[in-house]
Short mmCIF file of N, CA and C in Angstrom, two decimals:
data_model
loop_
_atom_site.label_atom_id
_atom_site.label_comp_id
_atom_site.label_asym_id
_atom_site.label_seq_id
_atom_site.Cartn_x
_atom_site.Cartn_y
_atom_site.Cartn_z
N MET A 615 -4.13 75.12 39.01
CA MET A 615 -3.36 74.18 38.31
C MET A 615 -4.17 73.54 37.23
N ASN A 616 -3.54 73.51 36.22
CA ASN A 616 -4.19 72.95 35.05
C ASN A 616 -3.42 71.69 34.66
N SER A 617 -4.03 70.56 34.86
CA SER A 617 -3.33 69.34 34.45
C SER A 617 -3.87 68.88 33.11
N SER A 618 -2.97 68.50 32.31
CA SER A 618 -3.40 68.03 30.99
C SER A 618 -3.57 66.52 31.04
N SER A 619 -4.65 66.10 30.53
CA SER A 619 -4.90 64.66 30.52
C SER A 619 -4.39 64.07 29.21
N CYS A 620 -3.64 62.99 29.34
CA CYS A 620 -3.13 62.27 28.16
C CYS A 620 -3.92 60.97 28.03
N THR A 621 -4.52 60.79 26.92
CA THR A 621 -5.21 59.52 26.66
C THR A 621 -4.36 58.71 25.70
N GLN A 622 -4.30 57.47 26.00
CA GLN A 622 -3.48 56.59 25.17
C GLN A 622 -4.29 56.16 23.95
N ARG A 623 -3.67 56.23 22.82
CA ARG A 623 -4.30 55.78 21.58
C ARG A 623 -3.43 54.72 20.94
N GLY A 624 -4.06 53.74 20.25
CA GLY A 624 -3.31 52.69 19.58
C GLY A 624 -3.04 51.52 20.51
N ALA A 625 -2.28 50.56 20.02
CA ALA A 625 -1.99 49.36 20.78
C ALA A 625 -0.55 49.39 21.23
N SER A 626 -0.32 48.86 22.39
CA SER A 626 1.06 48.80 22.88
C SER A 626 1.76 47.60 22.25
N LEU A 627 3.04 47.54 22.35
CA LEU A 627 3.83 46.46 21.78
C LEU A 627 3.47 45.12 22.42
N ILE A 628 3.14 45.11 23.69
CA ILE A 628 2.77 43.86 24.36
C ILE A 628 1.47 43.32 23.78
N GLU A 629 0.52 44.15 23.52
CA GLU A 629 -0.75 43.70 22.93
C GLU A 629 -0.53 43.13 21.54
N VAL A 630 0.36 43.73 20.77
CA VAL A 630 0.67 43.23 19.43
C VAL A 630 1.34 41.87 19.52
N LEU A 631 2.28 41.69 20.44
CA LEU A 631 2.97 40.41 20.60
C LEU A 631 2.01 39.31 21.06
N VAL A 632 1.09 39.62 21.94
CA VAL A 632 0.10 38.64 22.39
C VAL A 632 -0.79 38.22 21.21
N ALA A 633 -1.21 39.18 20.42
CA ALA A 633 -2.04 38.86 19.25
C ALA A 633 -1.27 38.01 18.26
N LEU A 634 0.02 38.32 18.05
CA LEU A 634 0.86 37.54 17.14
C LEU A 634 1.04 36.11 17.66
N LEU A 635 1.21 35.95 18.96
CA LEU A 635 1.35 34.62 19.56
C LEU A 635 0.08 33.79 19.34
N ILE A 636 -1.07 34.39 19.57
CA ILE A 636 -2.34 33.68 19.38
C ILE A 636 -2.51 33.29 17.91
N PHE A 637 -2.18 34.18 17.01
CA PHE A 637 -2.29 33.91 15.57
C PHE A 637 -1.35 32.77 15.16
N THR A 638 -0.12 32.76 15.70
CA THR A 638 0.86 31.72 15.37
C THR A 638 0.40 30.36 15.88
N VAL A 639 -0.14 30.31 17.08
CA VAL A 639 -0.65 29.04 17.62
C VAL A 639 -1.79 28.53 16.74
N GLY A 640 -2.64 29.41 16.27
CA GLY A 640 -3.72 29.01 15.37
C GLY A 640 -3.20 28.46 14.06
N LEU A 641 -2.16 29.08 13.50
CA LEU A 641 -1.57 28.58 12.26
C LEU A 641 -0.90 27.23 12.46
N LEU A 642 -0.25 27.02 13.59
CA LEU A 642 0.34 25.71 13.88
C LEU A 642 -0.73 24.63 13.99
N GLY A 643 -1.86 24.98 14.57
CA GLY A 643 -2.98 24.03 14.64
C GLY A 643 -3.49 23.67 13.26
N LEU A 644 -3.60 24.66 12.38
CA LEU A 644 -4.02 24.38 11.00
C LEU A 644 -3.01 23.51 10.27
N ALA A 645 -1.71 23.75 10.48
CA ALA A 645 -0.68 22.93 9.85
C ALA A 645 -0.75 21.49 10.35
N ALA A 646 -1.00 21.30 11.64
CA ALA A 646 -1.12 19.94 12.19
C ALA A 646 -2.34 19.22 11.61
N MET A 647 -3.44 19.94 11.45
CA MET A 647 -4.63 19.33 10.84
C MET A 647 -4.35 18.95 9.38
N GLN A 648 -3.62 19.77 8.65
CA GLN A 648 -3.28 19.46 7.26
C GLN A 648 -2.39 18.22 7.19
N LEU A 649 -1.41 18.11 8.08
CA LEU A 649 -0.55 16.94 8.11
C LEU A 649 -1.35 15.68 8.41
N SER A 650 -2.23 15.76 9.37
CA SER A 650 -3.09 14.61 9.70
C SER A 650 -3.97 14.23 8.52
N SER A 651 -4.46 15.21 7.81
CA SER A 651 -5.29 14.96 6.63
C SER A 651 -4.48 14.26 5.54
N LEU A 652 -3.24 14.68 5.33
CA LEU A 652 -2.40 14.05 4.32
C LEU A 652 -2.08 12.60 4.69
N GLN A 653 -1.81 12.34 5.97
CA GLN A 653 -1.57 10.97 6.41
C GLN A 653 -2.80 10.10 6.21
N SER A 654 -3.96 10.63 6.53
CA SER A 654 -5.20 9.86 6.35
C SER A 654 -5.48 9.59 4.89
N THR A 655 -5.17 10.55 4.03
CA THR A 655 -5.36 10.36 2.59
C THR A 655 -4.43 9.27 2.07
N ALA A 656 -3.17 9.28 2.51
CA ALA A 656 -2.24 8.23 2.09
C ALA A 656 -2.69 6.87 2.60
N ASP A 657 -3.14 6.80 3.83
CA ASP A 657 -3.62 5.53 4.39
C ASP A 657 -4.85 5.01 3.65
N SER A 658 -5.77 5.89 3.32
CA SER A 658 -6.97 5.44 2.60
C SER A 658 -6.61 5.00 1.19
N GLY A 659 -5.61 5.63 0.58
CA GLY A 659 -5.15 5.18 -0.73
C GLY A 659 -4.55 3.79 -0.66
N GLN A 660 -3.74 3.52 0.37
CA GLN A 660 -3.18 2.19 0.56
C GLN A 660 -4.29 1.17 0.80
N ARG A 661 -5.28 1.54 1.60
CA ARG A 661 -6.39 0.62 1.89
C ARG A 661 -7.18 0.32 0.61
N SER A 662 -7.47 1.33 -0.19
CA SER A 662 -8.25 1.08 -1.41
C SER A 662 -7.45 0.24 -2.40
N GLN A 663 -6.13 0.46 -2.50
CA GLN A 663 -5.30 -0.38 -3.36
C GLN A 663 -5.29 -1.82 -2.86
N SER A 664 -5.23 -2.02 -1.55
CA SER A 664 -5.20 -3.38 -1.01
C SER A 664 -6.53 -4.09 -1.24
N VAL A 665 -7.64 -3.39 -1.07
CA VAL A 665 -8.94 -4.01 -1.33
C VAL A 665 -9.06 -4.35 -2.81
N TRP A 666 -8.60 -3.47 -3.67
CA TRP A 666 -8.63 -3.71 -5.11
C TRP A 666 -7.79 -4.95 -5.44
N LEU A 667 -6.60 -5.06 -4.85
CA LEU A 667 -5.73 -6.20 -5.09
C LEU A 667 -6.37 -7.49 -4.60
N MET A 668 -6.99 -7.46 -3.43
CA MET A 668 -7.63 -8.65 -2.90
C MET A 668 -8.82 -9.07 -3.76
N GLN A 669 -9.62 -8.12 -4.19
CA GLN A 669 -10.76 -8.44 -5.06
C GLN A 669 -10.28 -9.04 -6.38
N ASP A 670 -9.20 -8.50 -6.93
CA ASP A 670 -8.63 -9.05 -8.16
C ASP A 670 -8.16 -10.48 -7.93
N PHE A 671 -7.52 -10.72 -6.81
CA PHE A 671 -7.03 -12.06 -6.50
C PHE A 671 -8.19 -13.04 -6.34
N ILE A 672 -9.26 -12.61 -5.68
CA ILE A 672 -10.43 -13.48 -5.52
C ILE A 672 -11.06 -13.79 -6.87
N GLU A 673 -11.16 -12.80 -7.74
CA GLU A 673 -11.71 -13.05 -9.07
C GLU A 673 -10.84 -14.02 -9.85
N ARG A 674 -9.54 -13.94 -9.67
CA ARG A 674 -8.64 -14.90 -10.33
C ARG A 674 -8.88 -16.32 -9.81
N MET A 675 -9.17 -16.44 -8.51
CA MET A 675 -9.48 -17.76 -7.96
C MET A 675 -10.80 -18.29 -8.52
N ARG A 676 -11.76 -17.39 -8.72
CA ARG A 676 -13.06 -17.82 -9.24
C ARG A 676 -12.96 -18.32 -10.68
N VAL A 677 -12.08 -17.72 -11.48
CA VAL A 677 -11.96 -18.17 -12.87
C VAL A 677 -11.05 -19.39 -12.98
N ASN A 678 -10.52 -19.87 -11.88
CA ASN A 678 -9.72 -21.09 -11.84
C ASN A 678 -10.43 -22.08 -10.92
N PRO A 679 -11.63 -22.56 -11.33
CA PRO A 679 -12.48 -23.34 -10.42
C PRO A 679 -11.93 -24.71 -10.06
N ASP A 680 -11.03 -25.26 -10.86
CA ASP A 680 -10.50 -26.59 -10.55
C ASP A 680 -9.40 -26.56 -9.49
N SER A 681 -8.96 -25.39 -9.13
CA SER A 681 -7.91 -25.29 -8.12
C SER A 681 -8.51 -25.45 -6.72
N THR A 682 -7.66 -25.73 -5.78
CA THR A 682 -8.09 -25.86 -4.39
C THR A 682 -7.47 -24.72 -3.58
N PRO A 683 -8.01 -24.43 -2.40
CA PRO A 683 -7.37 -23.42 -1.55
C PRO A 683 -5.91 -23.75 -1.25
N THR A 684 -5.58 -25.04 -1.18
CA THR A 684 -4.20 -25.44 -0.91
C THR A 684 -3.28 -25.04 -2.05
N ASP A 685 -3.77 -25.12 -3.32
CA ASP A 685 -2.96 -24.67 -4.46
C ASP A 685 -2.54 -23.22 -4.28
N TYR A 686 -3.48 -22.38 -3.90
CA TYR A 686 -3.17 -20.96 -3.74
C TYR A 686 -2.34 -20.71 -2.48
N PHE A 687 -2.60 -21.48 -1.42
CA PHE A 687 -1.79 -21.33 -0.20
C PHE A 687 -0.34 -21.66 -0.50
N ASP A 688 -0.10 -22.81 -1.17
CA ASP A 688 1.28 -23.21 -1.49
C ASP A 688 1.95 -22.19 -2.40
N ALA A 689 1.20 -21.69 -3.38
CA ALA A 689 1.77 -20.71 -4.31
C ALA A 689 2.12 -19.40 -3.61
N LEU A 690 1.24 -18.94 -2.72
CA LEU A 690 1.52 -17.70 -1.99
C LEU A 690 2.71 -17.87 -1.05
N GLU A 691 2.81 -19.01 -0.40
CA GLU A 691 3.95 -19.26 0.49
C GLU A 691 5.25 -19.30 -0.30
N ALA A 692 5.24 -19.92 -1.49
CA ALA A 692 6.45 -19.99 -2.30
C ALA A 692 6.84 -18.62 -2.83
N GLN A 693 5.87 -17.82 -3.24
CA GLN A 693 6.17 -16.51 -3.80
C GLN A 693 6.64 -15.52 -2.76
N SER A 694 6.29 -15.73 -1.50
CA SER A 694 6.75 -14.79 -0.48
C SER A 694 8.26 -14.88 -0.30
N GLN A 695 8.86 -15.97 -0.78
CA GLN A 695 10.30 -16.15 -0.65
C GLN A 695 11.08 -15.59 -1.83
N ASN A 696 10.50 -15.57 -3.05
CA ASN A 696 11.25 -15.18 -4.24
C ASN A 696 10.42 -14.30 -5.15
N CYS A 697 10.66 -13.01 -5.09
CA CYS A 697 9.97 -12.08 -5.98
C CYS A 697 10.91 -11.46 -7.00
N ALA A 698 12.18 -11.86 -7.01
CA ALA A 698 13.16 -11.23 -7.89
C ALA A 698 13.05 -11.71 -9.33
N ALA A 699 12.38 -12.82 -9.57
CA ALA A 699 12.28 -13.35 -10.93
C ALA A 699 10.81 -13.52 -11.30
N LEU A 700 10.55 -13.44 -12.59
CA LEU A 700 9.19 -13.68 -13.08
C LEU A 700 8.83 -15.14 -12.87
N PRO A 701 7.54 -15.47 -12.82
CA PRO A 701 7.15 -16.88 -12.69
C PRO A 701 7.62 -17.69 -13.89
N VAL A 702 7.77 -18.99 -13.69
CA VAL A 702 8.23 -19.86 -14.76
C VAL A 702 7.25 -19.84 -15.92
N ARG A 703 5.97 -19.91 -15.64
CA ARG A 703 4.92 -19.86 -16.68
C ARG A 703 4.14 -18.57 -16.50
N MET A 704 4.16 -17.72 -17.51
CA MET A 704 3.36 -16.49 -17.50
C MET A 704 2.01 -16.84 -18.12
N CYS A 705 0.97 -16.85 -17.33
CA CYS A 705 -0.35 -17.32 -17.76
C CYS A 705 -1.21 -16.20 -18.33
N ALA A 706 -0.65 -15.04 -18.58
CA ALA A 706 -1.37 -13.93 -19.21
C ALA A 706 -0.40 -13.17 -20.10
N ASP A 707 -0.93 -12.58 -21.16
CA ASP A 707 -0.08 -11.75 -22.01
C ASP A 707 0.54 -10.64 -21.17
N TYR A 708 1.75 -10.30 -21.48
CA TYR A 708 2.41 -9.22 -20.74
C TYR A 708 3.42 -8.52 -21.64
N TYR A 709 3.85 -7.37 -21.19
CA TYR A 709 4.85 -6.58 -21.90
C TYR A 709 6.19 -6.75 -21.20
N ASN A 710 7.20 -7.20 -21.94
CA ASN A 710 8.53 -7.39 -21.38
C ASN A 710 9.33 -6.11 -21.57
N PRO A 711 9.62 -5.38 -20.49
CA PRO A 711 10.33 -4.10 -20.65
C PRO A 711 11.77 -4.24 -21.13
N SER A 712 12.41 -5.39 -20.89
CA SER A 712 13.80 -5.54 -21.31
C SER A 712 13.92 -5.73 -22.82
N THR A 713 12.94 -6.40 -23.43
CA THR A 713 12.97 -6.59 -24.89
C THR A 713 12.04 -5.65 -25.62
N ALA A 714 11.24 -4.91 -24.90
CA ALA A 714 10.26 -3.98 -25.48
C ALA A 714 9.30 -4.70 -26.43
N ALA A 715 8.86 -5.88 -26.02
CA ALA A 715 7.96 -6.67 -26.86
C ALA A 715 6.84 -7.26 -26.01
N LYS A 716 5.69 -7.49 -26.68
CA LYS A 716 4.57 -8.17 -26.03
C LYS A 716 4.85 -9.67 -26.08
N VAL A 717 4.64 -10.33 -24.97
CA VAL A 717 4.86 -11.77 -24.88
C VAL A 717 3.50 -12.42 -24.68
N ASN A 718 3.21 -13.43 -25.50
CA ASN A 718 1.93 -14.12 -25.40
C ASN A 718 1.94 -15.07 -24.20
N ALA A 719 0.76 -15.31 -23.69
CA ALA A 719 0.61 -16.16 -22.50
C ALA A 719 0.94 -17.60 -22.82
N SER A 720 1.41 -18.30 -21.80
CA SER A 720 1.64 -19.74 -21.89
C SER A 720 0.36 -20.46 -21.49
N GLU A 721 0.22 -21.69 -21.95
CA GLU A 721 -0.92 -22.49 -21.51
C GLU A 721 -0.57 -23.05 -20.14
N CYS A 722 -1.48 -22.88 -19.18
CA CYS A 722 -1.17 -23.24 -17.79
C CYS A 722 -2.22 -24.19 -17.23
N ASN A 723 -1.76 -25.09 -16.35
CA ASN A 723 -2.71 -25.91 -15.61
C ASN A 723 -3.13 -25.14 -14.36
N THR A 724 -3.96 -25.76 -13.51
CA THR A 724 -4.51 -25.03 -12.36
C THR A 724 -3.43 -24.61 -11.37
N ALA A 725 -2.45 -25.48 -11.11
CA ALA A 725 -1.39 -25.14 -10.16
C ALA A 725 -0.50 -24.03 -10.71
N GLN A 726 -0.21 -24.08 -12.02
CA GLN A 726 0.61 -23.02 -12.62
C GLN A 726 -0.14 -21.69 -12.63
N MET A 727 -1.45 -21.75 -12.86
CA MET A 727 -2.25 -20.53 -12.82
C MET A 727 -2.27 -19.96 -11.40
N ALA A 728 -2.37 -20.84 -10.40
CA ALA A 728 -2.33 -20.38 -9.01
C ALA A 728 -0.98 -19.73 -8.70
N ALA A 729 0.11 -20.31 -9.20
CA ALA A 729 1.44 -19.74 -8.97
C ALA A 729 1.57 -18.38 -9.64
N PHE A 730 1.05 -18.25 -10.85
CA PHE A 730 1.11 -16.96 -11.56
C PHE A 730 0.27 -15.91 -10.83
N ASP A 731 -0.93 -16.29 -10.42
CA ASP A 731 -1.79 -15.35 -9.69
C ASP A 731 -1.14 -14.92 -8.38
N ALA A 732 -0.50 -15.87 -7.70
CA ALA A 732 0.17 -15.55 -6.44
C ALA A 732 1.33 -14.59 -6.68
N TRP A 733 2.08 -14.79 -7.77
CA TRP A 733 3.19 -13.88 -8.06
C TRP A 733 2.67 -12.47 -8.32
N GLU A 734 1.58 -12.37 -9.09
CA GLU A 734 1.05 -11.04 -9.38
C GLU A 734 0.52 -10.36 -8.12
N ALA A 735 -0.01 -11.13 -7.19
CA ALA A 735 -0.53 -10.54 -5.95
C ALA A 735 0.58 -10.22 -4.96
N GLN A 736 1.56 -11.09 -4.87
CA GLN A 736 2.59 -10.98 -3.83
C GLN A 736 3.77 -10.10 -4.23
N CYS A 737 4.09 -10.10 -5.51
CA CYS A 737 5.34 -9.48 -5.95
C CYS A 737 5.08 -8.20 -6.74
N SER A 738 6.13 -7.44 -6.87
CA SER A 738 6.06 -6.18 -7.59
C SER A 738 6.88 -6.31 -8.87
N TYR A 739 6.36 -5.78 -9.97
CA TYR A 739 7.14 -5.79 -11.19
C TYR A 739 8.41 -4.96 -11.02
N ALA A 740 8.39 -4.00 -10.12
CA ALA A 740 9.56 -3.17 -9.87
C ALA A 740 10.68 -3.96 -9.20
N ALA A 741 10.38 -5.13 -8.66
CA ALA A 741 11.39 -5.92 -7.95
C ALA A 741 12.22 -6.80 -8.88
N ILE A 742 11.78 -6.99 -10.13
CA ILE A 742 12.54 -7.86 -11.02
C ILE A 742 13.80 -7.15 -11.48
N ALA A 743 14.79 -7.94 -11.86
CA ALA A 743 16.12 -7.40 -12.15
C ALA A 743 16.14 -6.45 -13.35
N ASN A 744 15.39 -6.74 -14.40
CA ASN A 744 15.45 -5.92 -15.61
C ASN A 744 14.33 -4.89 -15.66
N PHE A 745 13.93 -4.37 -14.53
CA PHE A 745 12.84 -3.40 -14.46
C PHE A 745 13.31 -2.05 -15.00
N ASN A 746 12.49 -1.46 -15.88
CA ASN A 746 12.78 -0.15 -16.45
C ASN A 746 11.56 0.72 -16.22
N THR A 747 11.71 1.81 -15.49
CA THR A 747 10.55 2.63 -15.12
C THR A 747 9.96 3.39 -16.29
N ILE A 748 10.70 3.57 -17.36
CA ILE A 748 10.18 4.35 -18.49
C ILE A 748 9.04 3.64 -19.19
N ASP A 749 9.23 2.36 -19.49
CA ASP A 749 8.21 1.62 -20.23
C ASP A 749 7.79 0.37 -19.47
N ALA A 750 7.65 0.49 -18.17
CA ALA A 750 7.36 -0.67 -17.33
C ALA A 750 5.86 -0.88 -17.17
N ARG A 751 5.53 -2.06 -16.71
CA ARG A 751 4.15 -2.40 -16.39
C ARG A 751 4.01 -2.35 -14.88
N PHE A 752 2.94 -1.73 -14.43
CA PHE A 752 2.68 -1.65 -13.00
C PHE A 752 1.36 -2.34 -12.70
N ASN A 753 1.24 -2.90 -11.51
CA ASN A 753 -0.05 -3.41 -11.06
C ASN A 753 -0.35 -2.79 -9.70
N SER A 754 -1.47 -3.14 -9.13
CA SER A 754 -1.87 -2.56 -7.85
C SER A 754 -0.83 -2.82 -6.77
N ARG A 755 -0.16 -3.94 -6.85
CA ARG A 755 0.85 -4.30 -5.85
C ARG A 755 1.98 -3.27 -5.80
N ASP A 756 2.31 -2.67 -6.94
CA ASP A 756 3.42 -1.72 -6.99
C ASP A 756 3.14 -0.44 -6.20
N PHE A 757 1.89 -0.19 -5.87
CA PHE A 757 1.54 1.04 -5.17
C PHE A 757 1.22 0.82 -3.70
N ILE A 758 1.47 -0.38 -3.21
CA ILE A 758 1.24 -0.69 -1.80
C ILE A 758 2.59 -0.81 -1.11
N THR A 759 2.79 -0.06 -0.05
CA THR A 759 4.03 -0.13 0.72
C THR A 759 3.97 -1.35 1.62
N PRO A 760 4.87 -2.32 1.42
CA PRO A 760 4.80 -3.53 2.25
C PRO A 760 5.14 -3.22 3.70
N PRO A 761 4.72 -4.10 4.61
CA PRO A 761 5.01 -3.86 6.03
C PRO A 761 6.51 -3.99 6.29
N GLY A 762 6.92 -3.53 7.46
CA GLY A 762 8.33 -3.59 7.81
C GLY A 762 8.85 -5.02 7.91
N ALA A 763 8.01 -5.95 8.31
CA ALA A 763 8.40 -7.35 8.43
C ALA A 763 7.26 -8.21 7.91
N GLY A 764 7.61 -9.37 7.39
CA GLY A 764 6.58 -10.27 6.88
C GLY A 764 6.29 -10.01 5.41
N SER A 765 5.35 -10.77 4.88
CA SER A 765 5.03 -10.65 3.46
C SER A 765 3.77 -9.82 3.28
N LEU A 766 3.54 -9.43 2.03
CA LEU A 766 2.39 -8.60 1.73
C LEU A 766 1.09 -9.37 1.92
N VAL A 767 1.02 -10.59 1.37
CA VAL A 767 -0.19 -11.42 1.47
C VAL A 767 0.13 -12.63 2.34
N ASP A 768 -0.60 -12.80 3.43
CA ASP A 768 -0.44 -13.96 4.31
C ASP A 768 -1.65 -14.87 4.14
N PRO A 769 -1.44 -16.09 3.59
CA PRO A 769 -2.56 -17.02 3.44
C PRO A 769 -2.68 -17.94 4.65
N ASN A 770 -3.89 -18.47 4.83
CA ASN A 770 -4.14 -19.44 5.89
C ASN A 770 -5.27 -20.34 5.40
N VAL A 771 -5.04 -21.64 5.36
CA VAL A 771 -6.06 -22.59 4.91
C VAL A 771 -6.77 -23.14 6.14
N ASN A 772 -8.11 -23.10 6.09
CA ASN A 772 -8.93 -23.62 7.17
C ASN A 772 -9.99 -24.50 6.53
N GLY A 773 -9.68 -25.78 6.38
CA GLY A 773 -10.61 -26.69 5.70
C GLY A 773 -10.70 -26.35 4.22
N ASN A 774 -11.91 -26.03 3.76
CA ASN A 774 -12.07 -25.66 2.36
C ASN A 774 -12.09 -24.15 2.18
N ALA A 775 -11.64 -23.42 3.18
CA ALA A 775 -11.61 -21.96 3.11
C ALA A 775 -10.17 -21.47 3.08
N LEU A 776 -9.96 -20.41 2.33
CA LEU A 776 -8.67 -19.74 2.28
C LEU A 776 -8.87 -18.35 2.85
N VAL A 777 -8.16 -18.05 3.91
CA VAL A 777 -8.24 -16.73 4.54
C VAL A 777 -7.00 -15.94 4.11
N LEU A 778 -7.23 -14.82 3.44
CA LEU A 778 -6.13 -13.99 2.97
C LEU A 778 -6.05 -12.72 3.80
N SER A 779 -4.86 -12.41 4.26
CA SER A 779 -4.62 -11.15 4.97
C SER A 779 -3.60 -10.36 4.17
N LEU A 780 -3.97 -9.16 3.77
CA LEU A 780 -3.05 -8.30 3.04
C LEU A 780 -2.55 -7.23 3.99
N ASN A 781 -1.25 -7.16 4.15
CA ASN A 781 -0.62 -6.25 5.11
C ASN A 781 0.12 -5.14 4.39
N TRP A 782 0.04 -3.94 4.92
CA TRP A 782 0.80 -2.83 4.36
C TRP A 782 1.21 -1.89 5.47
N GLN A 783 2.16 -1.04 5.16
CA GLN A 783 2.65 -0.06 6.14
C GLN A 783 1.86 1.23 5.98
N ASN A 784 1.11 1.60 6.99
CA ASN A 784 0.36 2.84 6.88
C ASN A 784 1.19 4.02 7.37
N ARG A 785 0.87 5.21 6.88
CA ARG A 785 1.66 6.41 7.17
C ARG A 785 1.67 6.78 8.65
N SER A 786 0.63 6.46 9.36
CA SER A 786 0.60 6.83 10.78
C SER A 786 1.55 5.98 11.61
N ASN A 787 2.10 4.90 11.03
CA ASN A 787 3.08 4.08 11.74
C ASN A 787 4.51 4.38 11.32
N LEU A 788 4.74 5.56 10.69
CA LEU A 788 6.08 5.93 10.26
C LEU A 788 6.57 7.15 11.03
N THR A 789 7.88 7.23 11.22
CA THR A 789 8.47 8.41 11.83
C THR A 789 8.72 9.45 10.76
N ALA A 790 9.32 10.56 11.14
CA ALA A 790 9.62 11.63 10.17
C ALA A 790 10.61 11.16 9.11
N ASN A 791 11.45 10.18 9.42
CA ASN A 791 12.43 9.66 8.46
C ASN A 791 11.92 8.44 7.72
N ASN A 792 10.61 8.21 7.73
CA ASN A 792 9.97 7.06 7.09
C ASN A 792 10.48 5.73 7.65
N GLN A 793 10.85 5.71 8.92
CA GLN A 793 11.23 4.48 9.59
C GLN A 793 9.99 3.91 10.27
N ALA A 794 9.81 2.61 10.16
CA ALA A 794 8.61 1.99 10.73
C ALA A 794 8.65 2.02 12.25
N ILE A 795 7.56 2.50 12.84
CA ILE A 795 7.41 2.45 14.29
C ILE A 795 6.96 1.04 14.68
N ALA A 796 5.98 0.55 13.95
CA ALA A 796 5.46 -0.79 14.20
C ALA A 796 5.73 -1.65 12.98
N THR A 797 5.90 -2.95 13.18
CA THR A 797 6.21 -3.82 12.06
C THR A 797 4.96 -4.36 11.38
N ASP A 798 3.81 -4.22 12.00
CA ASP A 798 2.62 -4.84 11.43
C ASP A 798 1.87 -3.95 10.46
N GLY A 799 1.81 -2.67 10.66
CA GLY A 799 1.06 -1.80 9.76
C GLY A 799 -0.42 -2.07 9.86
N ALA A 800 -1.09 -2.07 8.73
CA ALA A 800 -2.53 -2.29 8.68
C ALA A 800 -2.83 -3.55 7.88
N THR A 801 -4.03 -4.09 8.05
CA THR A 801 -4.38 -5.36 7.43
C THR A 801 -5.79 -5.33 6.87
N THR A 802 -5.96 -5.92 5.68
CA THR A 802 -7.27 -6.20 5.11
C THR A 802 -7.40 -7.72 5.05
N GLU A 803 -8.49 -8.28 5.53
CA GLU A 803 -8.64 -9.73 5.57
C GLU A 803 -9.91 -10.15 4.85
N LEU A 804 -9.78 -11.18 4.01
CA LEU A 804 -10.92 -11.75 3.29
C LEU A 804 -10.90 -13.26 3.43
N ARG A 805 -12.08 -13.86 3.46
CA ARG A 805 -12.22 -15.31 3.59
C ARG A 805 -12.94 -15.83 2.35
N ILE A 806 -12.34 -16.82 1.68
CA ILE A 806 -12.91 -17.41 0.47
C ILE A 806 -13.19 -18.88 0.76
N GLU A 807 -14.42 -19.30 0.53
CA GLU A 807 -14.78 -20.70 0.75
C GLU A 807 -15.15 -21.33 -0.57
N ARG A 808 -14.80 -22.60 -0.71
CA ARG A 808 -15.15 -23.35 -1.92
C ARG A 808 -15.95 -24.56 -1.55
#
């Protein structure tokens, strides 16, 4: 008797499917890492904008030496309630998008300067009624996503010190539909003493 031996060559379908499954799991892992990287990039962008905004606000306080921490506290508390209108006194030159003209600054006292600085820190130019995105002015505040609840800048006066907390909604606290999971988001805090 002569038996012929058959040797198997190539891969069976089961081996191909197992290899495809392993490859797919690896690709899903890479996609998850990319998503996490994008969320971290967005969060770091929000953090850098908030630090930039806080540093700008502190520099504005330094150039207004006659003001007190209470002036800025009162101004920030008032502005957290009404961001739909420009401040009564604009203490810096600005571009008015509704008239397409440059408007010169008004002369301001220390309290008016504190109110103007608070509006620029707390409010967004995009929130005013006559906002036009084509020729609008943007500041750092326009690029920070505010938290789900509360105001962007929370002041606290402690003697001669003003403690500022800037809150924003970070991407890791959002669902797939951009709904806030948590209302607090992230915070940057600075303490200014006079």
